[in-house]
PDB file of C-alpha atoms in Angstrom:
ATOM      1  CA  UNK A  12      -0.011  -0.013  -0.009  1.00 57.00           C
ATOM      2  CA  UNK A  13       2.713   2.491   1.022  1.00 53.00           C
ATOM      3  CA  UNK A  14       4.770   1.698  -2.097  1.00 56.00           C
ATOM      4  CA  UNK A  15       1.601   1.984  -4.252  1.00 58.00           C
ATOM      5  CA  UNK A  16       1.009   5.462  -2.844  1.00 52.00           C
ATOM      6  CA  UNK A  17       4.588   6.660  -3.315  1.00 52.00           C
ATOM      7  CA  UNK A  18       4.696   5.126  -6.766  1.00 56.00           C
ATOM      8  CA  UNK A  19       1.685   7.164  -7.825  1.00 56.00           C
ATOM      9  CA  UNK A  20       3.342  10.294  -6.490  1.00 57.00           C
ATOM     10  CA  UNK A  21       6.478   9.526  -8.319  1.00 58.00           C
ATOM     11  CA  UNK A  22       4.605   9.095 -11.419  1.00 58.00           C
ATOM     12  CA  UNK A  23       2.799  12.412 -11.063  1.00 59.00           C
ATOM     13  CA  UNK A  24       5.563  14.629  -9.758  1.00 55.00           C
ATOM     14  CA  UNK A  25       8.739  13.382 -11.537  1.00 59.00           C
ATOM     15  CA  UNK A  26       6.592  12.643 -14.869  1.00 56.00           C
ATOM     16  CA  UNK A  27       5.831  16.326 -15.012  1.00 50.00           C
ATOM     17  CA  UNK A  28       9.516  17.364 -14.879  1.00 52.00           C
ATOM     18  CA  UNK A  29      10.483  14.694 -17.240  1.00 54.00           C
ATOM     19  CA  UNK A  30       8.179  15.872 -19.688  1.00 55.00           C
ATOM     20  CA  UNK A  31       9.503  19.424 -19.465  1.00 52.00           C
ATOM     21  CA  UNK A  32      13.273  18.433 -19.521  1.00 61.00           C
ATOM     22  CA  UNK A  33      13.607  16.522 -22.668  1.00 67.00           C
ATOM     23  CA  UNK A  34      17.349  16.659 -23.105  1.00 76.00           C
ATOM     24  CA  UNK A  35      18.702  13.801 -25.277  1.00 82.00           C
ATOM     25  CA  UNK A  36      20.653  11.121 -23.504  1.00 87.00           C
ATOM     26  CA  UNK A  37      23.861   9.546 -24.580  1.00 92.00           C
ATOM     27  CA  UNK A  38      23.034   6.509 -26.883  1.00 96.00           C
ATOM     28  CA  UNK A  39      24.329   4.006 -24.536  1.00 98.00           C
ATOM     29  CA  UNK A  40      22.482   5.484 -21.575  1.00 97.00           C
ATOM     30  CA  UNK A  41      19.362   5.206 -23.703  1.00 96.00           C
ATOM     31  CA  UNK A  42      19.929   1.773 -24.351  1.00 97.00           C
ATOM     32  CA  UNK A  43      20.382   1.000 -20.652  1.00 98.00           C
ATOM     33  CA  UNK A  44      17.024   2.776 -19.849  1.00 95.00           C
ATOM     34  CA  UNK A  45      15.233   0.751 -22.639  1.00 96.00           C
ATOM     35  CA  UNK A  46      16.206  -2.481 -20.888  1.00 97.00           C
ATOM     36  CA  UNK A  47      13.832  -1.416 -18.055  1.00 96.00           C
ATOM     37  CA  UNK A  48      10.649  -0.588 -20.042  1.00 92.00           C
ATOM     38  CA  UNK A  49       8.872  -4.058 -19.620  1.00 88.00           C
ATOM     39  CA  UNK A  50       7.933  -2.857 -16.198  1.00 84.00           C
ATOM     40  CA  UNK A  51       6.077   0.454 -15.884  1.00 77.00           C
ATOM     41  CA  UNK A  52       7.640   1.402 -12.520  1.00 80.00           C
ATOM     42  CA  UNK A  53      11.284   0.424 -13.116  1.00 84.00           C
ATOM     43  CA  UNK A  54      11.012   2.005 -16.624  1.00 86.00           C
ATOM     44  CA  UNK A  55       9.792   5.375 -15.082  1.00 84.00           C
ATOM     45  CA  UNK A  56      12.382   4.995 -12.227  1.00 86.00           C
ATOM     46  CA  UNK A  57      15.150   4.442 -14.697  1.00 91.00           C
ATOM     47  CA  UNK A  58      14.374   7.801 -16.376  1.00 89.00           C
ATOM     48  CA  UNK A  59      14.126   9.622 -13.175  1.00 88.00           C
ATOM     49  CA  UNK A  60      17.572   8.367 -12.135  1.00 90.00           C
ATOM     50  CA  UNK A  61      19.317   9.438 -15.393  1.00 92.00           C
ATOM     51  CA  UNK A  62      17.558  12.767 -15.029  1.00 90.00           C
ATOM     52  CA  UNK A  63      18.653  13.551 -11.552  1.00 90.00           C
ATOM     53  CA  UNK A  64      21.966  11.665 -11.269  1.00 94.00           C
ATOM     54  CA  UNK A  65      25.209  12.469 -13.135  1.00 96.00           C
ATOM     55  CA  UNK A  66      25.663   8.815 -14.573  1.00 98.00           C
ATOM     56  CA  UNK A  67      27.369  10.142 -17.797  1.00 97.00           C
ATOM     57  CA  UNK A  68      29.893  11.993 -15.812  1.00 97.00           C
ATOM     58  CA  UNK A  69      30.563   8.887 -13.685  1.00 98.00           C
ATOM     59  CA  UNK A  70      30.904   6.783 -16.813  1.00 98.00           C
ATOM     60  CA  UNK A  71      33.891   8.815 -18.120  1.00 98.00           C
ATOM     61  CA  UNK A  72      35.600   8.223 -14.995  1.00 98.00           C
ATOM     62  CA  UNK A  73      35.630   4.443 -15.275  1.00 98.00           C
ATOM     63  CA  UNK A  74      38.233   2.777 -17.203  1.00 98.00           C
ATOM     64  CA  UNK A  75      37.110   0.998 -20.439  1.00 97.00           C
ATOM     65  CA  UNK A  76      38.687  -2.374 -19.293  1.00 97.00           C
ATOM     66  CA  UNK A  77      38.839  -4.039 -15.943  1.00 97.00           C
ATOM     67  CA  UNK A  78      36.710  -5.453 -13.204  1.00 98.00           C
ATOM     68  CA  UNK A  79      34.287  -2.922 -11.932  1.00 98.00           C
ATOM     69  CA  UNK A  80      32.283  -3.453  -8.614  1.00 97.00           C
ATOM     70  CA  UNK A  81      29.125  -1.472  -8.194  1.00 97.00           C
ATOM     71  CA  UNK A  82      28.084  -1.758  -4.486  1.00 96.00           C
ATOM     72  CA  UNK A  83      24.592  -0.975  -3.768  1.00 94.00           C
ATOM     73  CA  UNK A  84      23.756  -1.168  -7.456  1.00 96.00           C
ATOM     74  CA  UNK A  85      19.967  -1.100  -6.914  1.00 93.00           C
ATOM     75  CA  UNK A  86      18.085  -1.956 -10.066  1.00 95.00           C
ATOM     76  CA  UNK A  87      21.615  -2.167 -11.830  1.00 97.00           C
ATOM     77  CA  UNK A  88      20.858   0.849 -14.154  1.00 98.00           C
ATOM     78  CA  UNK A  89      24.412   2.385 -13.668  1.00 98.00           C
ATOM     79  CA  UNK A  90      25.957  -1.271 -13.968  1.00 99.00           C
ATOM     80  CA  UNK A  91      24.164  -2.115 -17.151  1.00 99.00           C
ATOM     81  CA  UNK A  92      25.057   1.347 -18.623  1.00 99.00           C
ATOM     82  CA  UNK A  93      28.662   0.833 -17.774  1.00 99.00           C
ATOM     83  CA  UNK A  94      28.458  -2.681 -19.303  1.00 99.00           C
ATOM     84  CA  UNK A  95      26.867  -1.416 -22.501  1.00 99.00           C
ATOM     85  CA  UNK A  96      29.347   1.573 -22.885  1.00 98.00           C
ATOM     86  CA  UNK A  97      32.278  -0.638 -22.105  1.00 98.00           C
ATOM     87  CA  UNK A  98      32.023  -4.119 -23.511  1.00 98.00           C
ATOM     88  CA  UNK A  99      35.460  -4.993 -22.352  1.00 98.00           C
ATOM     89  CA  UNK A 100      34.458  -4.104 -18.674  1.00 99.00           C
ATOM     90  CA  UNK A 101      33.461  -6.885 -16.354  1.00 98.00           C
ATOM     91  CA  UNK A 102      30.648  -5.375 -14.154  1.00 98.00           C
ATOM     92  CA  UNK A 103      29.703  -7.024 -10.800  1.00 96.00           C
ATOM     93  CA  UNK A 104      26.708  -5.379  -9.239  1.00 96.00           C
ATOM     94  CA  UNK A 105      25.818  -5.974  -5.407  1.00 94.00           C
ATOM     95  CA  UNK A 106      22.705  -5.173  -3.557  1.00 93.00           C
ATOM     96  CA  UNK A 107      21.055  -6.326  -0.334  1.00 89.00           C
ATOM     97  CA  UNK A 108      17.507  -6.067  -1.861  1.00 88.00           C
ATOM     98  CA  UNK A 109      16.803  -9.368  -3.641  1.00 90.00           C
ATOM     99  CA  UNK A 110      13.836  -7.952  -5.422  1.00 89.00           C
ATOM    100  CA  UNK A 111      16.084  -5.228  -6.896  1.00 91.00           C
ATOM    101  CA  UNK A 112      18.699  -7.494  -7.934  1.00 94.00           C
ATOM    102  CA  UNK A 113      16.169  -9.514 -10.060  1.00 93.00           C
ATOM    103  CA  UNK A 114      15.331  -6.257 -11.869  1.00 94.00           C
ATOM    104  CA  UNK A 115      19.032  -5.562 -12.348  1.00 96.00           C
ATOM    105  CA  UNK A 116      19.349  -8.924 -14.361  1.00 96.00           C
ATOM    106  CA  UNK A 117      19.161  -7.876 -18.171  1.00 97.00           C
ATOM    107  CA  UNK A 118      21.241 -10.692 -19.711  1.00 97.00           C
ATOM    108  CA  UNK A 119      24.297  -8.602 -20.729  1.00 98.00           C
ATOM    109  CA  UNK A 120      27.312 -10.924 -20.955  1.00 97.00           C
ATOM    110  CA  UNK A 121      29.734  -8.714 -19.190  1.00 98.00           C
ATOM    111  CA  UNK A 122      27.478  -8.416 -16.136  1.00 98.00           C
ATOM    112  CA  UNK A 123      27.017 -10.358 -12.891  1.00 96.00           C
ATOM    113  CA  UNK A 124      24.591  -9.475 -10.190  1.00 96.00           C
ATOM    114  CA  UNK A 125      24.852 -10.963  -6.554  1.00 92.00           C
ATOM    115  CA  UNK A 126      22.862 -10.728  -3.379  1.00 89.00           C
ATOM    116  CA  UNK A 127      25.816 -11.099  -1.018  1.00 78.00           C
ATOM    117  CA  UNK A 128      29.019  -9.570   0.412  1.00 70.00           C
ATOM    118  CA  UNK A 129      31.176  -9.314  -2.621  1.00 64.00           C
ATOM    119  CA  UNK A 130      34.037  -7.877  -0.827  1.00 66.00           C
ATOM    120  CA  UNK A 131      34.458 -11.265   0.985  1.00 68.00           C
ATOM    121  CA  UNK A 132      34.446 -13.177  -2.262  1.00 64.00           C
ATOM    122  CA  UNK A 133      37.898 -14.861  -2.645  1.00 62.00           C
ATOM    123  CA  UNK A 134      39.833 -13.793  -5.788  1.00 66.00           C
ATOM    124  CA  UNK A 135      37.792 -10.800  -6.403  1.00 80.00           C
ATOM    125  CA  UNK A 136      40.126  -7.765  -6.560  1.00 90.00           C
ATOM    126  CA  UNK A 137      38.341  -4.977  -8.412  1.00 96.00           C
ATOM    127  CA  UNK A 138      39.986  -2.152 -10.427  1.00 98.00           C
ATOM    128  CA  UNK A 139      37.182   0.182  -9.654  1.00 98.00           C
ATOM    129  CA  UNK A 140      34.582   0.193  -6.757  1.00 97.00           C
ATOM    130  CA  UNK A 141      31.741   2.583  -7.302  1.00 98.00           C
ATOM    131  CA  UNK A 142      29.225   3.538  -4.562  1.00 97.00           C
ATOM    132  CA  UNK A 143      26.380   5.606  -5.999  1.00 97.00           C
ATOM    133  CA  UNK A 144      24.078   7.130  -3.227  1.00 95.00           C
ATOM    134  CA  UNK A 145      25.070   4.360  -0.884  1.00 95.00           C
ATOM    135  CA  UNK A 146      26.939   5.653   2.067  1.00 96.00           C
ATOM    136  CA  UNK A 147      24.494   8.242   3.396  1.00 96.00           C
ATOM    137  CA  UNK A 148      21.876   5.289   3.681  1.00 93.00           C
ATOM    138  CA  UNK A 149      23.951   3.226   6.021  1.00 93.00           C
ATOM    139  CA  UNK A 150      22.852   3.020   9.673  1.00 92.00           C
ATOM    140  CA  UNK A 151      25.689   5.210  11.116  1.00 95.00           C
ATOM    141  CA  UNK A 152      28.959   7.234  10.310  1.00 97.00           C
ATOM    142  CA  UNK A 153      30.723   4.237  11.829  1.00 97.00           C
ATOM    143  CA  UNK A 154      29.189   1.889   9.381  1.00 94.00           C
ATOM    144  CA  UNK A 155      30.441   4.132   6.711  1.00 96.00           C
ATOM    145  CA  UNK A 156      33.873   4.006   7.996  1.00 96.00           C
ATOM    146  CA  UNK A 157      33.803   0.241   8.099  1.00 94.00           C
ATOM    147  CA  UNK A 158      32.656  -0.123   4.543  1.00 94.00           C
ATOM    148  CA  UNK A 159      35.210   2.275   3.283  1.00 96.00           C
ATOM    149  CA  UNK A 160      37.938   0.264   5.054  1.00 95.00           C
ATOM    150  CA  UNK A 161      36.583  -3.064   3.701  1.00 93.00           C
ATOM    151  CA  UNK A 162      36.426  -1.461   0.035  1.00 94.00           C
ATOM    152  CA  UNK A 163      40.135  -0.087   0.187  1.00 95.00           C
ATOM    153  CA  UNK A 164      41.362  -3.426   1.569  1.00 93.00           C
ATOM    154  CA  UNK A 165      39.621  -5.304  -1.230  1.00 92.00           C
ATOM    155  CA  UNK A 166      40.689  -2.691  -4.033  1.00 95.00           C
ATOM    156  CA  UNK A 167      43.670  -3.600  -6.124  1.00 95.00           C
ATOM    157  CA  UNK A 168      46.750  -1.435  -5.925  1.00 95.00           C
ATOM    158  CA  UNK A 169      46.399   1.289  -8.127  1.00 96.00           C
ATOM    159  CA  UNK A 170      42.696   0.770  -8.242  1.00 98.00           C
ATOM    160  CA  UNK A 171      39.879   3.622  -7.899  1.00 98.00           C
ATOM    161  CA  UNK A 172      36.972   4.182  -5.558  1.00 98.00           C
ATOM    162  CA  UNK A 173      34.445   6.264  -7.122  1.00 99.00           C
ATOM    163  CA  UNK A 174      31.953   7.856  -4.782  1.00 99.00           C
ATOM    164  CA  UNK A 175      28.705   9.685  -5.858  1.00 98.00           C
ATOM    165  CA  UNK A 176      27.063  11.128  -2.773  1.00 98.00           C
ATOM    166  CA  UNK A 177      24.879  13.998  -1.626  1.00 96.00           C
ATOM    167  CA  UNK A 178      26.508  17.341  -1.113  1.00 96.00           C
ATOM    168  CA  UNK A 179      25.272  19.298   1.720  1.00 96.00           C
ATOM    169  CA  UNK A 180      24.659  23.031   0.990  1.00 93.00           C
ATOM    170  CA  UNK A 181      22.561  26.014   1.411  1.00 92.00           C
ATOM    171  CA  UNK A 182      20.603  25.429  -1.858  1.00 92.00           C
ATOM    172  CA  UNK A 183      17.203  24.286  -3.162  1.00 89.00           C
ATOM    173  CA  UNK A 184      18.752  21.105  -4.807  1.00 89.00           C
ATOM    174  CA  UNK A 185      19.862  20.070  -1.268  1.00 93.00           C
ATOM    175  CA  UNK A 186      16.497  20.782   0.149  1.00 91.00           C
ATOM    176  CA  UNK A 187      14.782  18.580  -2.575  1.00 86.00           C
ATOM    177  CA  UNK A 188      17.332  15.800  -1.847  1.00 89.00           C
ATOM    178  CA  UNK A 189      16.532  15.871   1.885  1.00 92.00           C
ATOM    179  CA  UNK A 190      12.711  15.539   1.088  1.00 87.00           C
ATOM    180  CA  UNK A 191      13.228  12.655  -1.254  1.00 86.00           C
ATOM    181  CA  UNK A 192      15.523  10.639   1.012  1.00 89.00           C
ATOM    182  CA  UNK A 193      13.315  10.963   4.043  1.00 88.00           C
ATOM    183  CA  UNK A 194      10.013  10.331   2.317  1.00 84.00           C
ATOM    184  CA  UNK A 195      10.069   9.113  -1.316  1.00 77.00           C
ATOM    185  CA  UNK A 196      12.958   6.575  -0.889  1.00 77.00           C
ATOM    186  CA  UNK A 197      11.787   5.005   2.298  1.00 74.00           C
ATOM    187  CA  UNK A 198       8.287   4.572   0.872  1.00 77.00           C
ATOM    188  CA  UNK A 199       9.501   2.968  -2.253  1.00 75.00           C
ATOM    189  CA  UNK A 200      12.282   0.666  -0.903  1.00 72.00           C
ATOM    190  CA  UNK A 201      11.866   0.345   2.847  1.00 69.00           C
ATOM    191  CA  UNK A 202       8.017   0.148   3.048  1.00 71.00           C
ATOM    192  CA  UNK A 203       7.964   3.153   5.558  1.00 72.00           C
ATOM    193  CA  UNK A 204       6.207   6.451   5.568  1.00 72.00           C
ATOM    194  CA  UNK A 205       9.182   8.352   7.023  1.00 71.00           C
ATOM    195  CA  UNK A 206      12.672   7.050   6.643  1.00 68.00           C
ATOM    196  CA  UNK A 207      15.442   6.596   9.268  1.00 79.00           C
ATOM    197  CA  UNK A 208      18.167   9.007   9.793  1.00 90.00           C
ATOM    198  CA  UNK A 209      20.173   9.787   6.731  1.00 94.00           C
ATOM    199  CA  UNK A 210      24.074  10.354   7.256  1.00 97.00           C
ATOM    200  CA  UNK A 211      25.184  12.984   5.046  1.00 97.00           C
ATOM    201  CA  UNK A 212      28.830  14.400   5.322  1.00 98.00           C
ATOM    202  CA  UNK A 213      30.174  17.656   3.821  1.00 97.00           C
ATOM    203  CA  UNK A 214      32.600  17.160   0.874  1.00 97.00           C
ATOM    204  CA  UNK A 215      35.528  18.264   2.827  1.00 98.00           C
ATOM    205  CA  UNK A 216      34.827  15.648   5.547  1.00 98.00           C
ATOM    206  CA  UNK A 217      34.737  12.869   2.915  1.00 98.00           C
ATOM    207  CA  UNK A 218      38.017  14.164   1.415  1.00 98.00           C
ATOM    208  CA  UNK A 219      39.664  14.210   4.808  1.00 98.00           C
ATOM    209  CA  UNK A 220      38.450  10.812   5.724  1.00 97.00           C
ATOM    210  CA  UNK A 221      39.515   9.173   2.345  1.00 98.00           C
ATOM    211  CA  UNK A 222      43.019  11.020   2.492  1.00 97.00           C
ATOM    212  CA  UNK A 223      43.548   9.765   5.958  1.00 96.00           C
ATOM    213  CA  UNK A 224      43.073   6.183   4.650  1.00 95.00           C
ATOM    214  CA  UNK A 225      46.019   6.826   2.275  1.00 95.00           C
ATOM    215  CA  UNK A 226      44.024   7.467  -0.821  1.00 98.00           C
ATOM    216  CA  UNK A 227      44.818  10.226  -3.401  1.00 98.00           C
ATOM    217  CA  UNK A 228      41.550  12.131  -3.584  1.00 98.00           C
ATOM    218  CA  UNK A 229      40.208  14.303  -6.724  1.00 98.00           C
ATOM    219  CA  UNK A 230      37.007  16.181  -6.588  1.00 98.00           C
ATOM    220  CA  UNK A 231      34.662  16.296  -9.700  1.00 97.00           C
ATOM    221  CA  UNK A 232      32.154  19.126  -9.934  1.00 94.00           C
ATOM    222  CA  UNK A 233      28.674  18.384 -10.786  1.00 95.00           C
ATOM    223  CA  UNK A 234      26.267  20.859 -12.379  1.00 89.00           C
ATOM    224  CA  UNK A 235      23.019  20.877 -13.998  1.00 86.00           C
ATOM    225  CA  UNK A 236      21.154  18.292 -11.998  1.00 88.00           C
ATOM    226  CA  UNK A 237      18.085  18.719  -9.738  1.00 85.00           C
ATOM    227  CA  UNK A 238      19.805  17.106  -6.701  1.00 88.00           C
ATOM    228  CA  UNK A 239      22.651  18.265  -4.861  1.00 93.00           C
ATOM    229  CA  UNK A 240      25.637  15.918  -5.864  1.00 96.00           C
ATOM    230  CA  UNK A 241      29.345  15.582  -5.440  1.00 98.00           C
ATOM    231  CA  UNK A 242      31.748  12.825  -7.057  1.00 99.00           C
ATOM    232  CA  UNK A 243      34.941  11.870  -5.385  1.00 99.00           C
ATOM    233  CA  UNK A 244      37.601   9.815  -7.122  1.00 99.00           C
ATOM    234  CA  UNK A 245      40.098   8.207  -4.618  1.00 98.00           C
ATOM    235  CA  UNK A 246      43.018   6.253  -5.834  1.00 98.00           C
ATOM    236  CA  UNK A 247      44.845   3.547  -4.027  1.00 97.00           C
ATOM    237  CA  UNK A 248      48.630   3.647  -3.951  1.00 92.00           C
ATOM    238  CA  UNK A 249      50.441   1.363  -6.222  1.00 85.00           C
ATOM    239  CA  UNK A 250      53.108   0.575  -3.557  1.00 78.00           C
TER     240      UNK A 250
END
């Protein structure tokens, strides 16, 4: 019931903005979205995600070859987009939501989606680990620290950790982000009317944390999106 109400609101509210903003997508991103059209809700949600999140910008930061781990991949839209735009990439998507993992399976040969802790899988040493809007949904700042430590330990030497996160700021975009994270997100994916606390960090705090772990951190500026985003690229030492 809760999800149905939220789904109706999403279709009305975001559908309005999607009809207004008809910017053409990159052909590969368009192909990825079309993989989800067999289901009306996931089809609409995929369109909302590419409208509100800088996936094209993230894709440019990912090497065209190598093992790419998408932690918290959800319905797998970003993972499938990366697979389409880079056929020589090997993409592994991971999520704790079994239903969303089922939606992620689109039959692309260079993808694998699993419902388990991929960081504990033997022999898996990714070239890149991506976390797109994952960290702020964890249960505490300590849980964020722990996941980052696990990622760094599992990442190969010279590998990259790409983090797409919410950027706290005095802006309308940040206000919209807060409303969505505390209302729409929990209704759609947690079956709650109001979500639990969301753990945002300022960009500088993320940079300091990643740097203290021995990573070389670069910031990527994000503009032209309705939500308040930041992209951080943290590289592990080759030594």
